[in-house]
PDB file of C-alpha atoms in Angstrom:
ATOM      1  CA  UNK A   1     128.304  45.257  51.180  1.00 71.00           C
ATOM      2  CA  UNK A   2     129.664  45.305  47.629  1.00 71.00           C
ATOM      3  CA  UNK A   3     129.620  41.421  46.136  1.00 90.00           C
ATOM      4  CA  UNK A   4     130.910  39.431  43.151  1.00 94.00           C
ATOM      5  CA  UNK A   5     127.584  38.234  40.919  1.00 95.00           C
ATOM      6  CA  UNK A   6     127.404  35.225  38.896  1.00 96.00           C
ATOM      7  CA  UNK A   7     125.297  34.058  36.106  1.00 95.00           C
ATOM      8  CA  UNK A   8     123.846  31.463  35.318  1.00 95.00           C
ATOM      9  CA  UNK A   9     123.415  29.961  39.226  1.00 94.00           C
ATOM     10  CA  UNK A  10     123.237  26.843  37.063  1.00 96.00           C
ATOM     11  CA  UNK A  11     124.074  26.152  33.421  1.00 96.00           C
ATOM     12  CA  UNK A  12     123.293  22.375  31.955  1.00 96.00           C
ATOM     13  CA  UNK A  13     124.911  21.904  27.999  1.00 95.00           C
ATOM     14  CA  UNK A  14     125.685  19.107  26.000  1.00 96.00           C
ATOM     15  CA  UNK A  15     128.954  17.934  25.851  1.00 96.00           C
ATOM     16  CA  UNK A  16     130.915  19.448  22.652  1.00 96.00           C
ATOM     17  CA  UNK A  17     128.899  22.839  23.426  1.00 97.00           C
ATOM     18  CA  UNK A  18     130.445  26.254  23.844  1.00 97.00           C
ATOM     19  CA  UNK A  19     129.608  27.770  27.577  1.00 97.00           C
ATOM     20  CA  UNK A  20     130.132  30.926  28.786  1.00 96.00           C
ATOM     21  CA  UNK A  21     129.954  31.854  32.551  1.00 97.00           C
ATOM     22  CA  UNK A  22     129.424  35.351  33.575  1.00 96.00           C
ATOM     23  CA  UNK A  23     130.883  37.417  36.351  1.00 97.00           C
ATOM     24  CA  UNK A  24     130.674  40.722  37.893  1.00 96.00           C
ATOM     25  CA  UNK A  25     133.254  41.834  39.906  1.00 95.00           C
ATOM     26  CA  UNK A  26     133.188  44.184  42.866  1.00 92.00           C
ATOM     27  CA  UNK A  27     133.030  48.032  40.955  1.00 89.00           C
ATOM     28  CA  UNK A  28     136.393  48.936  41.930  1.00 86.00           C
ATOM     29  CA  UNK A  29     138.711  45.743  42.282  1.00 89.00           C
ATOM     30  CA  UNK A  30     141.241  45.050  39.532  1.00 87.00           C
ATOM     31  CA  UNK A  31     142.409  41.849  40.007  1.00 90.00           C
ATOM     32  CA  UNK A  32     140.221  38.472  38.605  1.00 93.00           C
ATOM     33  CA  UNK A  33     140.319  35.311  39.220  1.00 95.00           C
ATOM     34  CA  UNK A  34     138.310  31.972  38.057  1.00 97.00           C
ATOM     35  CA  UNK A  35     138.419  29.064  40.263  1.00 97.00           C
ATOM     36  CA  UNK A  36     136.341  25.399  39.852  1.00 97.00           C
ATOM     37  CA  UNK A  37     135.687  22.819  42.373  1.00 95.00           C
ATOM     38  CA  UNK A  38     134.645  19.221  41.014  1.00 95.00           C
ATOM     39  CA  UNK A  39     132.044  17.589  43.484  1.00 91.00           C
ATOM     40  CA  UNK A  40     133.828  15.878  46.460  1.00 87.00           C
ATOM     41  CA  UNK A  41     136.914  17.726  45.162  1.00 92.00           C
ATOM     42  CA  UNK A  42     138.951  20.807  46.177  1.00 94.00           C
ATOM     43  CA  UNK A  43     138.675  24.230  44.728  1.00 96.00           C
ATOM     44  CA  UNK A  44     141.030  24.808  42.047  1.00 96.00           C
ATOM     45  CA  UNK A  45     142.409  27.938  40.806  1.00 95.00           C
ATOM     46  CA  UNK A  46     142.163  28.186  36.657  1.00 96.00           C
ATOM     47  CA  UNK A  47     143.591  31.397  35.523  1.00 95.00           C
ATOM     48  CA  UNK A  48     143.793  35.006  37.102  1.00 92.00           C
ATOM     49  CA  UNK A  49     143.180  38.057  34.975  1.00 92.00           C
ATOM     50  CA  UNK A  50     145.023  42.225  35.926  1.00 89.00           C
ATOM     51  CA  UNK A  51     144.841  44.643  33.229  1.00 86.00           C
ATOM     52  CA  UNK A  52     143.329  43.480  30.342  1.00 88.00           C
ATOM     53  CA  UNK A  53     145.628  39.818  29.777  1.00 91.00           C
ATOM     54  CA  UNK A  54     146.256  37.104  31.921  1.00 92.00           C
ATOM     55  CA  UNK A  55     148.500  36.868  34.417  1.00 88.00           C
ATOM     56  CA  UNK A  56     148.745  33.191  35.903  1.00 89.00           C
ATOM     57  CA  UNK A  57     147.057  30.271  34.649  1.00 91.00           C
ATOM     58  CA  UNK A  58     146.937  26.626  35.556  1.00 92.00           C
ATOM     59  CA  UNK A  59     147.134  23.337  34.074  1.00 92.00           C
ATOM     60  CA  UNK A  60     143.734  22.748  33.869  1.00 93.00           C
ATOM     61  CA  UNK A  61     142.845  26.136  31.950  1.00 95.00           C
ATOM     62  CA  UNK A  62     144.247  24.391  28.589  1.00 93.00           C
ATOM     63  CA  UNK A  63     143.203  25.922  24.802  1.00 93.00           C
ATOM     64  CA  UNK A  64     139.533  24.895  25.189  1.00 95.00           C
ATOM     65  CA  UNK A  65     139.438  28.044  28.138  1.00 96.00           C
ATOM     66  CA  UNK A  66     139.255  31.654  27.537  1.00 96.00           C
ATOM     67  CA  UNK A  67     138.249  34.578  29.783  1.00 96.00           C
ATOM     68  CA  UNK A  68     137.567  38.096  28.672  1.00 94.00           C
ATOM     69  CA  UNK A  69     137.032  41.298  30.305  1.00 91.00           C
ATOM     70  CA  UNK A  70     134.098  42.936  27.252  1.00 84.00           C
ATOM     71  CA  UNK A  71     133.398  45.987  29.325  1.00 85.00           C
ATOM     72  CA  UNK A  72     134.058  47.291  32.517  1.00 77.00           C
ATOM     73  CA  UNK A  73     131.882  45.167  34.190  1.00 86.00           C
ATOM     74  CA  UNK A  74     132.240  41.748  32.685  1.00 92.00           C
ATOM     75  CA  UNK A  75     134.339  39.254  33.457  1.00 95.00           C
ATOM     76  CA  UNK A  76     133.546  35.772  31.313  1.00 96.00           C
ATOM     77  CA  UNK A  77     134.875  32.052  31.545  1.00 97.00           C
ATOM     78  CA  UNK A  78     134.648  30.478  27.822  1.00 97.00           C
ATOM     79  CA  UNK A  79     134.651  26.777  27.471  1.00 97.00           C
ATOM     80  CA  UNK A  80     135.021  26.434  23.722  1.00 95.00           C
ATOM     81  CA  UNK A  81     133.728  22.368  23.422  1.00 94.00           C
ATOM     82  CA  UNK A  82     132.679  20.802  26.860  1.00 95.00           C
ATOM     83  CA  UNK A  83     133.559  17.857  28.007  1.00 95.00           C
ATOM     84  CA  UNK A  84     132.113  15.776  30.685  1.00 96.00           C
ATOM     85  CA  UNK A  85     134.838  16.014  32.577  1.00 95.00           C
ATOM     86  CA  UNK A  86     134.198  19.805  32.744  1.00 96.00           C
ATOM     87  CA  UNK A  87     131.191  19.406  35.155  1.00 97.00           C
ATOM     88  CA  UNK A  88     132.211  21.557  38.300  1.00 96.00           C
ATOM     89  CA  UNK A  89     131.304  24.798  39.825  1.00 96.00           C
ATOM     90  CA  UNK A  90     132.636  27.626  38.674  1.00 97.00           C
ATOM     91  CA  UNK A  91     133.726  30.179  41.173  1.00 97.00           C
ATOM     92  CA  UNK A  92     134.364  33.633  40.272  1.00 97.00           C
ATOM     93  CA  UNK A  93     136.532  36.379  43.049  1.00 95.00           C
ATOM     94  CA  UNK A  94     137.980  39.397  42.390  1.00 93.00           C
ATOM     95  CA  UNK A  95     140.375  41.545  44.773  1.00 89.00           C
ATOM     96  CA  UNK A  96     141.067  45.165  45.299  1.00 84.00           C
ATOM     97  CA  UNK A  97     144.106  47.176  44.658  1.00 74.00           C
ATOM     98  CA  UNK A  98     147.314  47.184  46.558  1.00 67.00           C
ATOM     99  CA  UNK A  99     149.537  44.057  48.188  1.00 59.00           C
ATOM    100  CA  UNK A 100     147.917  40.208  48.261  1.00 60.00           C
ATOM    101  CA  UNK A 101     147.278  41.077  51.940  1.00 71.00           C
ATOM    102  CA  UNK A 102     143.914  41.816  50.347  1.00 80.00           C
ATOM    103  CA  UNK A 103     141.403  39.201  50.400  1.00 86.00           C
ATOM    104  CA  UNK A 104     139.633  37.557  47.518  1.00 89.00           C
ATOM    105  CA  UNK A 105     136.108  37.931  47.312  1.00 91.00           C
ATOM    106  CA  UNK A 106     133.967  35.013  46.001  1.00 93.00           C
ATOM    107  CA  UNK A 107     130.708  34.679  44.206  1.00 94.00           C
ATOM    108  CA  UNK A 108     127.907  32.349  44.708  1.00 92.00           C
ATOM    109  CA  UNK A 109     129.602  30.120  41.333  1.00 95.00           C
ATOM    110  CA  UNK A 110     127.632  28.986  38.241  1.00 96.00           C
ATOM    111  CA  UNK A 111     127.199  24.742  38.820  1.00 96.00           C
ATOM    112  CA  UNK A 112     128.209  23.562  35.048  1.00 97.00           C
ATOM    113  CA  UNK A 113     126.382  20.333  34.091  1.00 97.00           C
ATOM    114  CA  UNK A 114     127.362  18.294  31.107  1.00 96.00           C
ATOM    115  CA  UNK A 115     125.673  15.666  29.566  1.00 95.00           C
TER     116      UNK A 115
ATOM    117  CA  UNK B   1     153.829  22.338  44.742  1.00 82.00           C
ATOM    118  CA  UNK B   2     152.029  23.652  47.385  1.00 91.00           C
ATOM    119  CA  UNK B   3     149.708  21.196  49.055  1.00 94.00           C
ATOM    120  CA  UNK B   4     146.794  22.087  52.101  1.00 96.00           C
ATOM    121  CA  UNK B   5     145.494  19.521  54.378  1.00 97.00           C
ATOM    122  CA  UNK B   6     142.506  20.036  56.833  1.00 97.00           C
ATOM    123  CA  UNK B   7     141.846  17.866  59.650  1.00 95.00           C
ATOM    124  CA  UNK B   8     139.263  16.661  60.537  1.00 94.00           C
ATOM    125  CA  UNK B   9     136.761  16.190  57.329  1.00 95.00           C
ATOM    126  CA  UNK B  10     133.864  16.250  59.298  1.00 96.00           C
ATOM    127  CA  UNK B  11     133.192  17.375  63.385  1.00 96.00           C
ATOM    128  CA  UNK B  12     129.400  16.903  64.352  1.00 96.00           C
ATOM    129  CA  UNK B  13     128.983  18.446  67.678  1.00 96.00           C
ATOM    130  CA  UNK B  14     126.330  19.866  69.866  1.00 96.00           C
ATOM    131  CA  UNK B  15     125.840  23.932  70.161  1.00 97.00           C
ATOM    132  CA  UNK B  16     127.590  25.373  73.103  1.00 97.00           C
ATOM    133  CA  UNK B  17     130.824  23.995  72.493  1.00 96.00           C
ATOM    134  CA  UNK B  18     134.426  25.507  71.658  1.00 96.00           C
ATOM    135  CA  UNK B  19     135.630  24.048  68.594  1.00 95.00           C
ATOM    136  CA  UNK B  20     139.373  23.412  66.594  1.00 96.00           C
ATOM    137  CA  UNK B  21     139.676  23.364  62.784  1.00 97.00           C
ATOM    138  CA  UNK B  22     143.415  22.418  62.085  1.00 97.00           C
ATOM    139  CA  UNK B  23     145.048  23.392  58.703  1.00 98.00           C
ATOM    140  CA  UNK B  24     148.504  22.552  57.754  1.00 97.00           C
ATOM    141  CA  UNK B  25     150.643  24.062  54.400  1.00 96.00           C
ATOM    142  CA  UNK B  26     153.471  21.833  53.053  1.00 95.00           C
ATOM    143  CA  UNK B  27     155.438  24.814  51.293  1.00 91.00           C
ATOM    144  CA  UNK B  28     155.923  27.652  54.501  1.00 89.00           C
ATOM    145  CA  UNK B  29     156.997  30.281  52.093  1.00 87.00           C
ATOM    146  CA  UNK B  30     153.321  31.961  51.962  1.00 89.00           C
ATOM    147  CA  UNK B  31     152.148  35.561  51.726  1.00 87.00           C
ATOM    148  CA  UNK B  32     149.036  34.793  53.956  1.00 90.00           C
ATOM    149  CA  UNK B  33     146.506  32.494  54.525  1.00 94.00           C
ATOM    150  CA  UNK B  34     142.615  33.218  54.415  1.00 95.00           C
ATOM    151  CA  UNK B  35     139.743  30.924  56.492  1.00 97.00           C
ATOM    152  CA  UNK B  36     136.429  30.363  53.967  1.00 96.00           C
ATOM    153  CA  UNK B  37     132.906  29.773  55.023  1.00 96.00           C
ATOM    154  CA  UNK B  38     131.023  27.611  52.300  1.00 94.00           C
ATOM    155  CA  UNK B  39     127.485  26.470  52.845  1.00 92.00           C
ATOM    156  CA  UNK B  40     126.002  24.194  50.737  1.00 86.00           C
ATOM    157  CA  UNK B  41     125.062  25.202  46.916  1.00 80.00           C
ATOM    158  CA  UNK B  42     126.764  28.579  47.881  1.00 83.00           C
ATOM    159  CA  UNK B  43     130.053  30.262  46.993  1.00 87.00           C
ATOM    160  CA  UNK B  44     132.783  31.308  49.634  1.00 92.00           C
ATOM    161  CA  UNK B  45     132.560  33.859  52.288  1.00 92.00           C
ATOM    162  CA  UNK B  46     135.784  35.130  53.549  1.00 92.00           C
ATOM    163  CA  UNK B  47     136.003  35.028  57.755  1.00 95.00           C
ATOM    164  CA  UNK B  48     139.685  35.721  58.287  1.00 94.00           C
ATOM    165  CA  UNK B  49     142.744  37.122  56.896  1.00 93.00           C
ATOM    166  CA  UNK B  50     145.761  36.379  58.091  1.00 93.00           C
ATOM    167  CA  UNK B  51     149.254  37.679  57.185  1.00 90.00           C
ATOM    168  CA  UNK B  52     152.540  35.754  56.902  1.00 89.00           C
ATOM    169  CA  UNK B  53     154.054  38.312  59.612  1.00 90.00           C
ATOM    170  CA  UNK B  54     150.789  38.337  61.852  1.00 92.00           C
ATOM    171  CA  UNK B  55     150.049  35.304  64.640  1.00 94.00           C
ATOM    172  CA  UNK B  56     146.651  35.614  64.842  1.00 95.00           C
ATOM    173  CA  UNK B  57     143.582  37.664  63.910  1.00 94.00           C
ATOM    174  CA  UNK B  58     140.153  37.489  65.364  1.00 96.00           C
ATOM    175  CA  UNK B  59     136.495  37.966  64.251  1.00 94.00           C
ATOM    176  CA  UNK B  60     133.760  37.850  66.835  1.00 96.00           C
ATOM    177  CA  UNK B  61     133.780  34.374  68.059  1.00 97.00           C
ATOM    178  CA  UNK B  62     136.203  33.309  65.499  1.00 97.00           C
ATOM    179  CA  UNK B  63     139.942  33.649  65.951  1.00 97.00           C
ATOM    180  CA  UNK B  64     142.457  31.874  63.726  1.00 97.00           C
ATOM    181  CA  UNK B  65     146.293  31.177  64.632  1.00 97.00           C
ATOM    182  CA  UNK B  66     149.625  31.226  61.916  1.00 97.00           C
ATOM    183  CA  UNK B  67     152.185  29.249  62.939  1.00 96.00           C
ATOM    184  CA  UNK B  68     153.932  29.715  59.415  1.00 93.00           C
ATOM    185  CA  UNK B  69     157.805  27.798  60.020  1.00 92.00           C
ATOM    186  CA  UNK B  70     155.479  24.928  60.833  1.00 95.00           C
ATOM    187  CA  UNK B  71     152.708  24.971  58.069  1.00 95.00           C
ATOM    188  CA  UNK B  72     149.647  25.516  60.821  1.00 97.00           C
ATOM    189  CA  UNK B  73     147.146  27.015  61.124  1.00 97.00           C
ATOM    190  CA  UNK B  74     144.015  26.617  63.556  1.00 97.00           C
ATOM    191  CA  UNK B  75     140.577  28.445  63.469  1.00 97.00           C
ATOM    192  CA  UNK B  76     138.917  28.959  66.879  1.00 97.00           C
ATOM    193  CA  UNK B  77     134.904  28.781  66.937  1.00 97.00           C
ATOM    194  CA  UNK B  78     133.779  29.969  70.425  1.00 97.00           C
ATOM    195  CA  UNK B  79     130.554  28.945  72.085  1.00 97.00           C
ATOM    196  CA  UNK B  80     129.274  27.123  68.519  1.00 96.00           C
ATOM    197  CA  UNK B  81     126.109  28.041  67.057  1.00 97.00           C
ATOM    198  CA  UNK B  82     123.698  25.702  64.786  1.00 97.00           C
ATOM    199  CA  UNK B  83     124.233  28.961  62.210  1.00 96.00           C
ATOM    200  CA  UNK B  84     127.470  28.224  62.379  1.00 97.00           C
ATOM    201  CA  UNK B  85     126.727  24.637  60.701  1.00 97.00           C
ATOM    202  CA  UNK B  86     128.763  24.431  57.167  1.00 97.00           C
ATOM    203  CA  UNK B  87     132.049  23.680  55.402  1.00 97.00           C
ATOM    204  CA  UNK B  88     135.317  25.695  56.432  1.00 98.00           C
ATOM    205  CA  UNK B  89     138.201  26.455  53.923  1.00 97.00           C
ATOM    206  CA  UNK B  90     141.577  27.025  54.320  1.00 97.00           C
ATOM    207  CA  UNK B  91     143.099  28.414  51.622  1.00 96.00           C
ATOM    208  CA  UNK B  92     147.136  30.055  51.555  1.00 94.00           C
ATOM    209  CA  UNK B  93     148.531  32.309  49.221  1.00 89.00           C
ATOM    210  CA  UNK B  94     152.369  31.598  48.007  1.00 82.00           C
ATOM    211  CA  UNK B  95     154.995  33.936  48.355  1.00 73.00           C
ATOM    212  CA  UNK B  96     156.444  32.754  45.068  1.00 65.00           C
ATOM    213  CA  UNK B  97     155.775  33.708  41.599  1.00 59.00           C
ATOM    214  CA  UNK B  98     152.824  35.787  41.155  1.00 55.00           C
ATOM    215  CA  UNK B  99     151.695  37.916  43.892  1.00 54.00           C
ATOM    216  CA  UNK B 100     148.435  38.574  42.199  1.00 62.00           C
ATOM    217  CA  UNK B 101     146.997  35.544  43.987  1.00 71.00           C
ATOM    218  CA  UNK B 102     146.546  32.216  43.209  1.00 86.00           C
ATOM    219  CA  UNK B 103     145.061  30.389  46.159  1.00 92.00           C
ATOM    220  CA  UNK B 104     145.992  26.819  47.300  1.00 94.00           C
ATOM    221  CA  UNK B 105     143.370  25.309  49.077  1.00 96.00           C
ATOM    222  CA  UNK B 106     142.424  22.614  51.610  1.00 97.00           C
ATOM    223  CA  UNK B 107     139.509  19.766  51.249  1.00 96.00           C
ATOM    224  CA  UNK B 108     137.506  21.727  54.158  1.00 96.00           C
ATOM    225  CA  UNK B 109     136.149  20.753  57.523  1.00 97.00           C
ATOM    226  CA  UNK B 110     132.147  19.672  57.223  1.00 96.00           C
ATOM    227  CA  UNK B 111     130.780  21.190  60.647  1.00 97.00           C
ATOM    228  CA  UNK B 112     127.360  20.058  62.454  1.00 97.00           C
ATOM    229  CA  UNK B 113     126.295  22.105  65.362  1.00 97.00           C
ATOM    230  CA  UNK B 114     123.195  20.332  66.298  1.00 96.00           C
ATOM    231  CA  UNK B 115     121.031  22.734  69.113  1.00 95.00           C
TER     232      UNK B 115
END
């Protein structure tokens, strides 16, 4: 069964570093999404991504976030200067075409450490 | 703002037995609502589906119940496995704003099927 891929399974920088987490998406789904979850905490939704520009984003995904789609593969998370508040997993999940009665795929996230 | 609440935490109980994960949605205006399987150090699996206009939907030994005027939702796990041992998300899609998807979801139930 297809799957969403994420790399690096774990990713420790220093805080005030740039980080970028990598996704694949399932080959023919168009819609993107990143999510985080903060140990103990919930998962969060951060921004989702439909052709080529974003489409929703939340509170959390403030001017130190950026996502990109590079190719057709690619789908990145940029965190411009980490803080150590950033520290979460970062869960990737992309969905296929058609009505939101589709579901969202997840992958495995990239656990962000910050020292 | 849309705000999910799963009861309980944690259920620790021995293999064999019939189980109920309870969900509840403040805001009933969702699209649908998906169940999440999330072991530990791992990303999300998607069990169940459910849309705004269904009641229920079943999955092997899982079915899961909408009761959307009241915010509910329950997930049934028959005859429990130790396999089945990990953390459950509920997670519900509004029917406001963007359609493409951004997911709301609950702290999780921690489940222990001990053999």
């Amino acid at each position: 069964e297809p799957e969403v891929t994420q790399t690096p399974s774990h990713q420790v920088t220093q805080m005030g570093q740039e980080v970028i987490l990598r996704c694949v998406p399932i080959s023919n789904h168009l819609y993107f999404y990143w999510y985080r979850q903060i140990l103990g905490q919930k998962v969060e939704f951060l921004v989702s991504f439909y052709n080529n520009e974003i489409s929703e984003k939340s509170e959390i995904f403030d001017d130190q976030f950026s996502v990109e789609r590079p190719d057709g593969s690619n789908f990145t998370l940029k965190i411009r200067s980490t803080k150590l508040e950033d520290s979460a997993m970062y869960f990737c999940a992309s969905r296929g075409w058609g009505q939101s009665n589709q579901p969202q795929h997840f992958g495995d996230g990239t656990r962000l450490s910050i020292l | 703002k849309q705000e999910v609440t799963q009861i309980p935490a944690a259920l620790s109980v021995p293999e064999g037995e019939n189980l109920v994960l309870n969900c509840s949605f403040t805001d009933s205006a969702i699209y649908n609502l998906q169940w999440f399987r999330q072991d530990p150090g791992k990303g999300l699996t998607s069990l169940l589906l459910i849309q705004s206009s269904q009641r229920e939907q079943t999955s092997g030994r899982l079915n899961a119940s909408l009761d959307k005027s009241s915010g509910r939702s329950t997930l049934y796990i028959a005859a429990s496995q130790p396999g089945d041992s990990a953390t459950y998300l509920c997670a519900v899609l509004n029917d406001r704003g963007s359609t493409l998807g951004r997911l709301y979801f609950g702290r999780g139930t921690q489940l222990t099927v001990w053999p």
